[in-house]
mmCIF file of C-alpha atoms in Angstrom:
data_model
loop_
_atom_site.group_PDB
_atom_site.id
_atom_site.type_symbol
_atom_site.label_atom_id
_atom_site.label_comp_id
_atom_site.label_asym_id
_atom_site.label_seq_id
_atom_site.Cartn_x
_atom_site.Cartn_y
_atom_site.Cartn_z
ATOM 1 C CA MET S 207 -5.669 52.955 11.663
ATOM 2 C CA SER S 208 -1.862 53.270 11.296
ATOM 3 C CA ARG S 209 0.471 50.825 9.285
ATOM 4 C CA LEU S 210 2.356 50.412 12.549
ATOM 5 C CA THR S 211 -0.806 49.147 14.047
ATOM 6 C CA ASN S 212 -1.637 46.936 11.006
ATOM 7 C CA ASP S 213 1.487 45.491 11.188
ATOM 8 C CA ARG S 214 1.244 44.621 14.928
ATOM 9 C CA HIS S 215 -2.055 42.921 14.194
ATOM 10 C CA ALA S 216 -0.705 40.768 11.289
ATOM 11 C CA GLN S 217 1.946 39.680 13.723
ATOM 12 C CA GLU S 218 -0.646 38.769 16.158
ATOM 13 C CA ILE S 219 -2.518 36.959 13.613
ATOM 14 C CA ALA S 220 0.528 35.007 12.612
ATOM 15 C CA ALA S 221 1.405 34.316 16.218
ATOM 16 C CA LEU S 222 -1.822 32.813 16.865
ATOM 17 C CA ARG S 223 -1.991 30.655 13.630
ATOM 18 C CA THR S 224 1.225 29.362 14.882
ATOM 19 C CA GLU S 225 0.430 28.492 18.367
ATOM 20 C CA LEU S 226 -2.793 26.681 16.804
ATOM 21 C CA ALA S 227 -0.416 24.437 14.219
ATOM 22 C CA GLY S 228 1.850 23.608 17.498
ATOM 23 C CA LEU S 229 -1.624 22.576 19.640
ATOM 24 C CA ALA S 230 -2.915 20.789 16.432
ATOM 25 C CA VAL S 231 0.692 18.630 16.231
ATOM 26 C CA GLY S 232 0.487 18.073 20.022
ATOM 27 C CA VAL S 233 -2.880 16.503 19.831
ATOM 28 C CA LYS S 234 -1.802 14.303 16.914
ATOM 29 C CA LEU S 235 1.276 13.010 19.223
ATOM 30 C CA ILE S 236 -1.040 12.377 21.990
ATOM 31 C CA ARG S 237 -3.254 10.211 19.499
ATOM 32 C CA LEU S 238 0.028 8.571 18.249
ATOM 33 C CA ASP S 239 1.067 8.003 21.991
ATOM 34 C CA HIS S 240 -2.329 6.499 22.825
ATOM 35 C CA VAL S 241 -2.160 4.230 19.400
ATOM 36 C CA LEU S 242 1.432 3.282 20.210
ATOM 37 C CA SER S 243 0.346 1.867 23.518
ATOM 38 C CA CYS S 244 -1.873 -0.745 21.401
ATOM 39 C CA LYS S 245 1.409 -2.853 20.566
ATOM 40 C CA TYR S 246 0.968 -4.985 17.683
ATOM 41 C CA ARG S 247 1.600 -8.847 18.776
ATOM 42 C CA PRO S 248 2.392 -11.394 16.169
ATOM 43 C CA ASP S 249 -0.184 -13.810 17.960
ATOM 44 C CA GLN S 250 -3.132 -11.092 17.051
ATOM 45 C CA PRO S 251 -5.761 -13.230 15.212
ATOM 46 C CA ARG S 252 -6.240 -12.785 11.695
ATOM 47 C CA ALA S 253 -9.297 -13.022 9.647
ATOM 48 C CA PRO S 254 -9.263 -16.624 7.696
ATOM 49 C CA ALA S 255 -8.055 -17.188 4.163
ATOM 50 C CA GLY S 256 -10.582 -16.783 1.304
ATOM 51 C CA GLN S 257 -12.008 -13.781 2.622
ATOM 52 C CA SER S 258 -11.351 -10.123 0.837
ATOM 53 C CA ASP S 259 -9.191 -9.353 4.097
ATOM 54 C CA GLY S 260 -7.794 -12.864 4.729
ATOM 55 C CA GLY S 261 -4.400 -12.716 6.337
ATOM 56 C CA ARG S 262 -5.212 -9.377 7.680
ATOM 57 C CA TRP S 263 -5.361 -8.655 11.601
ATOM 58 C CA VAL S 264 -8.348 -8.401 13.295
ATOM 59 C CA SER S 265 -9.425 -6.756 16.427
ATOM 60 C CA GLU S 266 -9.301 -9.107 19.833
ATOM 61 C CA GLY S 267 -12.614 -10.398 20.550
ATOM 62 C CA THR S 268 -13.634 -11.525 17.032
ATOM 63 C CA ASP S 269 -13.121 -14.818 15.199
ATOM 64 C CA GLY S 270 -12.278 -13.068 12.112
ATOM 65 C CA ALA S 271 -15.383 -13.481 10.216
ATOM 66 C CA SER S 272 -16.428 -9.829 10.316
ATOM 67 C CA GLU S 273 -14.283 -6.822 9.753
ATOM 68 C CA ALA S 274 -13.239 -4.642 12.490
ATOM 69 C CA GLN S 275 -14.017 -0.814 12.749
ATOM 70 C CA SER S 276 -10.022 -0.606 12.866
ATOM 71 C CA GLN S 277 -6.696 -2.455 12.735
ATOM 72 C CA THR S 278 -3.587 -1.107 13.934
ATOM 73 C CA GLU S 279 0.145 -2.454 13.235
ATOM 74 C CA ASP S 280 3.406 -1.200 14.723
ATOM 75 C CA SER S 281 6.422 -2.749 12.726
ATOM 76 C CA VAL S 282 10.071 -1.797 13.499
ATOM 77 C CA LEU S 283 12.673 -2.410 10.314
ATOM 78 C CA GLU S 284 16.289 -3.613 10.612
ATOM 79 C CA ASP S 285 17.458 0.089 10.159
ATOM 80 C CA GLY S 286 15.548 1.326 12.980
ATOM 81 C CA SER S 287 12.627 2.460 10.968
ATOM 82 C CA ARG S 288 9.235 2.533 12.398
ATOM 83 C CA VAL S 289 5.961 1.938 10.890
ATOM 84 C CA LEU S 290 2.922 2.436 12.367
ATOM 85 C CA SER S 291 -0.326 1.580 10.164
ATOM 86 C CA ILE S 292 -4.040 2.301 11.246
ATOM 87 C CA ARG S 293 -6.856 0.837 8.954
ATOM 88 C CA ILE S 294 -10.204 1.730 8.899
ATOM 89 C CA ARG S 295 -12.080 -1.337 8.188
ATOM 90 C CA ALA S 296 -15.853 -0.615 8.584
ATOM 91 C CA LYS S 297 -16.705 3.028 9.086
ATOM 92 C CA PRO S 298 -15.062 5.014 6.664
ATOM 93 C CA HIS S 299 -12.857 8.016 8.013
ATOM 94 C CA THR S 300 -13.770 11.262 6.916
ATOM 95 C CA ASP S 301 -10.135 12.014 5.208
ATOM 96 C CA TRP S 302 -8.611 8.288 4.741
ATOM 97 C CA ASP S 303 -9.128 4.664 5.130
ATOM 98 C CA GLU S 304 -5.462 3.816 5.737
ATOM 99 C CA GLN S 305 -2.778 5.953 7.526
ATOM 100 C CA HIS S 306 0.760 4.950 7.691
ATOM 101 C CA THR S 307 3.327 7.201 9.669
ATOM 102 C CA VAL S 308 6.939 6.232 9.073
ATOM 103 C CA THR S 309 9.242 7.608 11.567
ATOM 104 C CA GLY S 310 13.021 7.076 9.882
ATOM 105 C CA PRO S 311 16.288 6.383 11.921
ATOM 106 C CA ASP S 312 16.916 10.008 12.271
ATOM 107 C CA GLY S 313 13.557 10.779 13.912
ATOM 108 C CA THR S 314 12.070 12.225 10.660
ATOM 109 C CA ARG S 315 8.327 11.293 10.280
ATOM 110 C CA THR S 316 6.575 11.023 7.011
ATOM 111 C CA VAL S 317 2.738 10.267 7.048
ATOM 112 C CA PHE S 318 0.804 8.501 4.049
ATOM 113 C CA GLU S 319 -2.922 8.626 4.026
ATOM 114 C CA THR S 320 -4.519 6.771 1.529
ATOM 115 C CA SER S 321 -8.204 7.166 0.381
ATOM 116 C CA GLY S 322 -9.182 4.688 -2.241
ATOM 117 C CA LEU S 323 -6.622 5.160 -4.759
ATOM 118 C CA THR S 324 -5.447 8.961 -3.759
ATOM 119 C CA GLN S 325 -2.735 9.071 -1.487
ATOM 120 C CA THR S 326 -1.408 12.032 0.293
ATOM 121 C CA ILE S 327 2.040 12.481 1.794
ATOM 122 C CA ARG S 328 2.569 14.593 4.773
ATOM 123 C CA ASP S 329 5.372 16.194 6.861
ATOM 124 C CA GLY S 330 4.770 14.215 9.828
ATOM 125 C CA ASP S 331 5.681 17.252 12.351
ATOM 126 C CA SER S 332 4.393 20.201 10.396
ATOM 127 C CA GLY S 333 1.579 18.348 8.917
ATOM 128 C CA GLU S 334 2.422 20.180 5.550
ATOM 129 C CA ILE S 335 1.445 18.191 2.470
ATOM 130 C CA LEU S 336 4.592 17.229 0.317
ATOM 131 C CA ALA S 337 2.596 15.474 -2.371
ATOM 132 C CA ARG S 338 -0.709 14.041 -3.438
ATOM 133 C CA SER S 339 -1.015 11.651 -6.055
ATOM 134 C CA ARG S 340 -3.801 9.182 -7.773
ATOM 135 C CA LEU S 341 -2.989 5.625 -8.635
ATOM 136 C CA THR S 342 -4.375 5.082 -12.358
ATOM 137 C CA GLN S 343 -3.406 2.458 -15.330
ATOM 138 C CA ASP S 344 -0.724 4.720 -16.235
ATOM 139 C CA GLY S 345 0.959 4.916 -12.611
ATOM 140 C CA ALA S 346 0.550 7.490 -10.137
ATOM 141 C CA GLU S 347 -0.785 11.038 -11.377
ATOM 142 C CA PRO S 348 -0.018 14.195 -9.278
ATOM 143 C CA GLU S 349 -3.184 15.669 -7.943
ATOM 144 C CA ALA S 350 -3.338 19.473 -6.891
ATOM 145 C CA PHE S 351 -3.605 20.591 -3.103
ATOM 146 C CA VAL S 352 -4.240 23.547 -1.297
ATOM 147 C CA GLN S 353 -1.405 24.374 1.175
ATOM 148 C CA LEU S 354 -2.464 25.989 4.313
ATOM 149 C CA ALA S 355 -1.837 29.881 4.545
ATOM 150 C CA ARG S 356 0.378 29.492 7.718
ATOM 151 C CA SER S 357 2.584 27.179 5.677
ATOM 152 C CA ARG S 358 5.953 29.111 4.510
ATOM 153 C CA PRO S 359 7.456 28.238 1.280
ATOM 154 C CA ARG S 360 10.358 25.608 2.061
ATOM 155 C CA PRO S 361 13.911 26.766 0.396
ATOM 156 C CA SER S 362 14.761 24.586 -2.814
ATOM 157 C CA ASP S 363 17.550 23.010 -1.076
ATOM 158 C CA ASP S 364 15.449 21.953 2.087
ATOM 159 C CA LEU S 365 12.484 20.901 -0.216
ATOM 160 C CA ALA S 366 14.803 18.440 -1.559
ATOM 161 C CA ARG S 367 16.356 17.370 1.400
ATOM 162 C CA ARG S 368 12.564 16.741 2.602
ATOM 163 C CA PHE S 369 11.667 15.013 -0.459
ATOM 164 C CA ALA S 370 14.505 12.547 -0.637
ATOM 165 C CA ARG S 371 13.598 11.605 3.172
ATOM 166 C CA ALA S 372 9.947 11.200 1.909
ATOM 167 C CA LEU S 373 11.325 8.725 -0.658
ATOM 168 C CA GLU S 374 13.049 6.546 1.712
ATOM 169 C CA ALA S 375 9.985 6.552 3.936
ATOM 170 C CA ALA S 376 8.144 5.548 0.843
ATOM 171 C CA GLY S 377 10.886 2.759 0.711
ATOM 172 C CA SER S 378 10.383 1.483 3.927
ATOM 173 C CA LEU S 379 6.801 1.342 4.029
ATOM 174 C CA PHE S 380 6.583 -0.657 1.007
ATOM 175 C CA SER S 381 8.938 -3.040 2.673
ATOM 176 C CA VAL S 382 6.684 -3.646 5.490
ATOM 177 C CA LEU S 383 3.632 -3.652 3.193
ATOM 178 C CA SER S 384 5.396 -6.692 1.166
ATOM 179 C CA GLY S 385 5.858 -8.690 4.098
ATOM 180 C CA GLN S 386 1.944 -8.428 4.144
ATOM 181 C CA ASN S 387 1.113 -9.751 0.567
ATOM 182 C CA THR S 388 -1.902 -11.751 0.122
ATOM 183 C CA LYS S 389 -3.038 -13.857 -2.962
ATOM 184 C CA ASN S 390 -5.350 -11.241 -3.959
ATOM 185 C CA ARG S 391 -3.477 -8.109 -2.820
ATOM 186 C CA LYS S 392 0.233 -6.875 -3.457
ATOM 187 C CA ALA S 393 2.247 -3.932 -2.281
ATOM 188 C CA ILE S 394 3.480 -1.881 -4.889
ATOM 189 C CA PHE S 395 6.036 1.003 -4.906
ATOM 190 C CA VAL S 396 5.212 3.589 -7.695
ATOM 191 C CA ALA S 397 8.468 5.725 -7.540
ATOM 192 C CA PRO S 398 8.807 9.412 -9.068
ATOM 193 C CA ALA S 399 10.641 9.549 -12.205
ATOM 194 C CA SER S 400 13.838 11.209 -10.737
ATOM 195 C CA GLU S 401 14.471 12.380 -7.022
ATOM 196 C CA TYR S 402 13.824 16.041 -6.180
ATOM 197 C CA ILE S 403 16.234 18.354 -8.220
ATOM 198 C CA PRO S 404 15.871 22.308 -7.015
ATOM 199 C CA GLY S 405 13.926 24.256 -9.147
ATOM 200 C CA ASP S 406 11.666 21.540 -10.684
ATOM 201 C CA ALA S 407 8.074 21.237 -10.046
ATOM 202 C CA TYR S 408 6.378 18.459 -8.346
ATOM 203 C CA ASP S 409 4.169 17.671 -11.304
ATOM 204 C CA HIS S 410 6.498 14.711 -12.531
ATOM 205 C CA ARG S 411 7.404 13.362 -9.501
ATOM 206 C CA ALA S 412 3.957 11.586 -8.186
ATOM 207 C CA MET S 413 4.792 8.645 -5.675
ATOM 208 C CA TRP S 414 2.279 6.027 -4.276
ATOM 209 C CA VAL S 415 2.785 3.116 -1.999
ATOM 210 C CA GLY S 416 0.437 0.537 -0.911
ATOM 211 C CA ALA S 417 -1.453 -2.478 -1.708
ATOM 212 C CA VAL S 418 -3.590 -3.221 -4.906
ATOM 213 C CA GLY S 419 -6.058 -5.848 -6.119
ATOM 214 C CA GLN S 420 -5.218 -8.111 -8.846
ATOM 215 C CA THR S 421 -7.206 -5.935 -11.171
ATOM 216 C CA GLU S 422 -4.976 -2.836 -10.536
ATOM 217 C CA LEU S 423 -1.849 -4.798 -10.595
ATOM 218 C CA ASP S 424 -2.839 -6.148 -14.121
ATOM 219 C CA GLN S 425 -3.466 -2.914 -15.562
ATOM 220 C CA LEU S 426 -0.065 -1.561 -14.234
ATOM 221 C CA CYS S 427 2.167 -4.425 -14.841
ATOM 222 C CA PRO S 428 0.263 -7.208 -17.363
ATOM 223 C CA ARG S 429 2.822 -9.732 -16.688
ATOM 224 C CA ASN S 430 2.567 -9.893 -13.094
ATOM 225 C CA ARG S 431 0.905 -13.287 -12.861
ATOM 226 C CA GLU S 432 3.098 -14.801 -15.471
ATOM 227 C CA VAL S 433 6.048 -13.790 -13.243
ATOM 228 C CA GLN S 434 4.257 -15.308 -10.278
ATOM 229 C CA ALA S 435 3.722 -18.291 -12.103
ATOM 230 C CA ILE S 436 7.154 -19.040 -13.468
ATOM 231 C CA ALA S 437 8.567 -18.232 -9.850
ATOM 232 C CA ASP S 438 6.243 -20.624 -8.196
ATOM 233 C CA LEU S 439 6.900 -23.487 -10.918
ATOM 234 C CA VAL S 440 10.581 -23.206 -10.344
ATOM 235 C CA ALA S 441 10.566 -23.287 -6.545
ATOM 236 C CA ALA S 442 8.164 -26.257 -6.812
ATOM 237 C CA ASP S 443 10.730 -28.166 -9.203
ATOM 238 C CA VAL S 444 13.937 -27.132 -7.326
ATOM 239 C CA ARG S 445 12.273 -27.956 -4.011
ATOM 240 C CA ALA S 446 11.346 -31.637 -5.571
ATOM 241 C CA SER S 447 14.647 -32.296 -6.677
ATOM 242 C CA GLY S 448 16.383 -31.755 -3.547
ATOM 243 C CA ASN S 449 19.326 -30.758 -5.613
ATOM 244 C CA TYR S 450 20.620 -27.776 -3.128
ATOM 245 C CA MET S 451 22.617 -27.712 0.015
ATOM 246 C CA ASP S 452 20.662 -25.092 2.172
ATOM 247 C CA GLU S 453 18.144 -22.351 1.846
ATOM 248 C CA GLN S 454 20.478 -20.189 0.171
ATOM 249 C CA ASP S 455 21.472 -22.371 -2.563
ATOM 250 C CA PHE S 456 17.914 -23.233 -2.680
ATOM 251 C CA GLY S 457 17.167 -19.473 -3.471
ATOM 252 C CA ASN S 458 20.169 -19.190 -5.902
ATOM 253 C CA LYS S 459 18.651 -22.248 -8.054
ATOM 254 C CA VAL S 460 15.568 -20.597 -8.030
ATOM 255 C CA HIS S 461 16.844 -16.959 -9.342
ATOM 256 C CA VAL S 462 18.741 -18.968 -12.065
ATOM 257 C CA GLY S 463 15.921 -21.267 -13.320
ATOM 258 C CA ILE S 464 13.485 -18.283 -13.340
ATOM 259 C CA ALA S 465 16.076 -16.161 -15.192
ATOM 260 C CA ASP S 466 16.554 -19.302 -18.069
ATOM 261 C CA ILE S 467 12.996 -19.300 -18.827
ATOM 262 C CA ILE S 468 12.257 -15.342 -19.158
ATOM 263 C CA ARG S 469 15.619 -15.183 -21.162
ATOM 264 C CA ALA S 470 14.581 -17.898 -23.338
ATOM 265 C CA MET S 471 11.555 -15.993 -24.347
ATOM 266 C CA ARG S 472 13.691 -13.660 -26.164
ATOM 267 C CA ASP S 473 11.360 -10.639 -25.528
ATOM 268 C CA PRO S 474 13.334 -7.303 -25.356
ATOM 269 C CA ASN S 475 10.665 -5.985 -23.086
ATOM 270 C CA PHE S 476 10.951 -8.802 -20.474
ATOM 271 C CA ASP S 477 14.420 -9.617 -19.112
ATOM 272 C CA ALA S 478 15.838 -11.032 -15.950
ATOM 273 C CA GLU S 479 18.868 -11.366 -13.708
ATOM 274 C CA ILE S 480 20.572 -8.253 -14.946
ATOM 275 C CA SER S 481 23.385 -6.524 -13.165
ATOM 276 C CA TYR S 482 23.935 -2.702 -13.503
ATOM 277 C CA ASP S 483 26.564 -0.160 -12.567
ATOM 278 C CA PRO S 484 24.613 1.735 -9.490
ATOM 279 C CA ILE S 485 26.332 4.871 -10.186
ATOM 280 C CA THR S 486 26.081 5.236 -14.288
ATOM 281 C CA GLY S 487 23.259 2.383 -14.673
ATOM 282 C CA ASP S 488 25.421 0.847 -17.339
ATOM 283 C CA LYS S 489 24.538 -2.874 -17.891
ATOM 284 C CA VAL S 490 27.508 -5.118 -16.363
ATOM 285 C CA ILE S 491 28.566 -8.641 -16.395
ATOM 286 C CA TYR S 492 26.346 -10.644 -13.902
ATOM 287 C CA GLY S 493 27.901 -10.878 -10.483
ATOM 288 C CA THR S 494 30.070 -7.829 -10.843
ATOM 289 C CA LYS S 495 31.731 -6.616 -7.582
ATOM 290 C CA GLY S 496 29.365 -3.750 -6.318
ATOM 291 C CA SER S 497 26.885 -4.119 -8.989
ATOM 292 C CA LEU S 498 23.131 -3.770 -8.578
ATOM 293 C CA ARG S 499 21.298 -7.003 -9.754
ATOM 294 C CA LEU S 500 17.546 -6.761 -10.906
ATOM 295 C CA ASP S 501 15.734 -9.770 -10.801
ATOM 296 C CA THR S 502 12.962 -9.421 -13.363
ATOM 297 C CA LEU S 503 12.385 -6.352 -15.658
ATOM 298 C CA GLU S 504 8.947 -5.892 -17.617
ATOM 299 C CA HIS S 505 8.561 -2.573 -19.785
ATOM 300 C CA PRO S 506 4.970 -2.771 -20.627
ATOM 301 C CA ARG S 507 4.599 0.521 -22.145
ATOM 302 C CA PRO S 508 7.318 3.181 -23.084
ATOM 303 C CA SER S 509 6.463 5.106 -20.285
ATOM 304 C CA THR S 510 6.418 2.085 -17.478
ATOM 305 C CA VAL S 511 8.972 -0.247 -15.978
ATOM 306 C CA CYS S 512 8.038 -3.101 -13.364
ATOM 307 C CA VAL S 513 10.489 -4.243 -11.469
ATOM 308 C CA TYR S 514 10.199 -7.461 -9.628
ATOM 309 C CA ASP S 515 12.243 -8.560 -6.613
ATOM 310 C CA HIS S 516 12.026 -12.541 -6.040
ATOM 311 C CA LYS S 517 12.031 -13.679 -2.556
ATOM 312 C CA THR S 518 12.363 -17.601 -1.712
ATOM 313 C CA GLY S 519 13.003 -17.541 2.288
ATOM 314 C CA ARG S 520 12.201 -15.740 5.389
ATOM 315 C CA GLY S 521 13.898 -12.445 4.228
ATOM 316 C CA TYR S 522 12.059 -9.200 3.397
ATOM 317 C CA LEU S 523 12.402 -6.543 0.866
ATOM 318 C CA ARG S 524 14.557 -4.089 2.597
ATOM 319 C CA SER S 525 13.648 -0.314 2.344
ATOM 320 C CA ARG S 526 17.203 0.936 0.836
ATOM 321 C CA ARG S 527 17.184 -1.784 -1.638
ATOM 322 C CA ALA S 528 13.719 -1.044 -2.495
ATOM 323 C CA VAL S 529 14.714 2.348 -3.811
ATOM 324 C CA ASP S 530 17.844 1.167 -5.175
ATOM 325 C CA LEU S 531 16.019 -0.962 -7.477
ATOM 326 C CA VAL S 532 13.691 1.766 -8.916
ATOM 327 C CA SER S 533 17.048 3.925 -9.003
ATOM 328 C CA ALA S 534 19.012 1.375 -11.334
ATOM 329 C CA ALA S 535 15.638 0.957 -13.456
ATOM 330 C CA GLN S 536 15.442 4.745 -13.869
ATOM 331 C CA LYS S 537 19.236 4.838 -15.260
ATOM 332 C CA ARG S 538 18.262 1.896 -17.509
ATOM 333 C CA TYR S 539 15.115 3.633 -19.139
ATOM 334 C CA PRO S 540 15.756 7.497 -18.631
ATOM 335 C CA ASP S 541 12.799 8.130 -20.749
ATOM 336 C CA ALA S 542 10.358 6.105 -18.630
ATOM 337 C CA THR S 543 8.295 8.295 -16.248
ATOM 338 C CA THR S 544 6.618 5.587 -13.909
ATOM 339 C CA PHE S 545 8.756 2.881 -12.151
ATOM 340 C CA ILE S 546 6.882 0.164 -10.308
ATOM 341 C CA ALA S 547 8.573 -2.199 -7.751
ATOM 342 C CA ILE S 548 6.844 -5.272 -6.710
ATOM 343 C CA GLU S 549 7.818 -8.265 -4.560
ATOM 344 C CA ILE S 550 7.148 -11.699 -5.721
ATOM 345 C CA ARG S 551 7.453 -14.643 -3.158
ATOM 346 C CA ALA S 552 7.993 -17.983 -4.974
ATOM 347 C CA GLY S 553 6.136 -20.617 -4.242
ATOM 348 C CA GLN S 554 3.543 -18.635 -2.112
#
């Protein structure tokens, strides 16, 4: 067989693979459209408090006492991002038990598939794996994955842009999941040590976002219960005093009260109400115009920094702020490799 014939044969195979990949994406879009037709409604029943899935949505026709086979939620954020979540509740899926598809304001889709404590992040259009990591007590550890033969290596600058968008998508997903926090499960955003730099390997930029139980949270950020208890105590005291003008003033007084208690401990690895220059990461005077405020910081290990964001009203942690919080902490602790963002809702 001539070389020309071999080249033509290889081209035909490549064309068939491309066509199959396109069909696979088409099928996924059809499935997505089907799921989107089942709109999330705020009056959809929830499982009762006290159960392992208490507060989570359940299917119609159930009393919440038993888990549904699957649950679907569709959320739209203030910036136009959309998060479609599918959870398998009874019969485990072959590949994942939670899947979240995040569509950014520009239409870029990123898919987060979680199986246990392992998470795979994919390009929502091509299906290409962008990263895979497993959550451990030391943070997110990267895991090796096999890329399909039809996938072509991305140029480093394109990969940098795609990773940055995935980081923004992770912030959007974290924002949605934080709004679903329960007493026994909280959303966390384990961000990479830095944003993607062309030429760098993936090894040090493992990323994980999802809800974890109290045991996992205690291993990652040992003082999370203490932070929650302080926030609850201060919120109750301020509310009981009645010494506030409105809900915004109430929130401000709660933030100040939490900071006073934590600062009084004089623990260098436990600090509150710190303002940073968002560009340099330098600590500045509290309230400096243009500065970024971090509510509470816990530095349990040299490699780990936990960033707590306190909420007192109906507001939620916006995706851009989630990324900014981690970015500021990275500049403050350049030697750390794991940064974990957690929302703490005072009084709840």
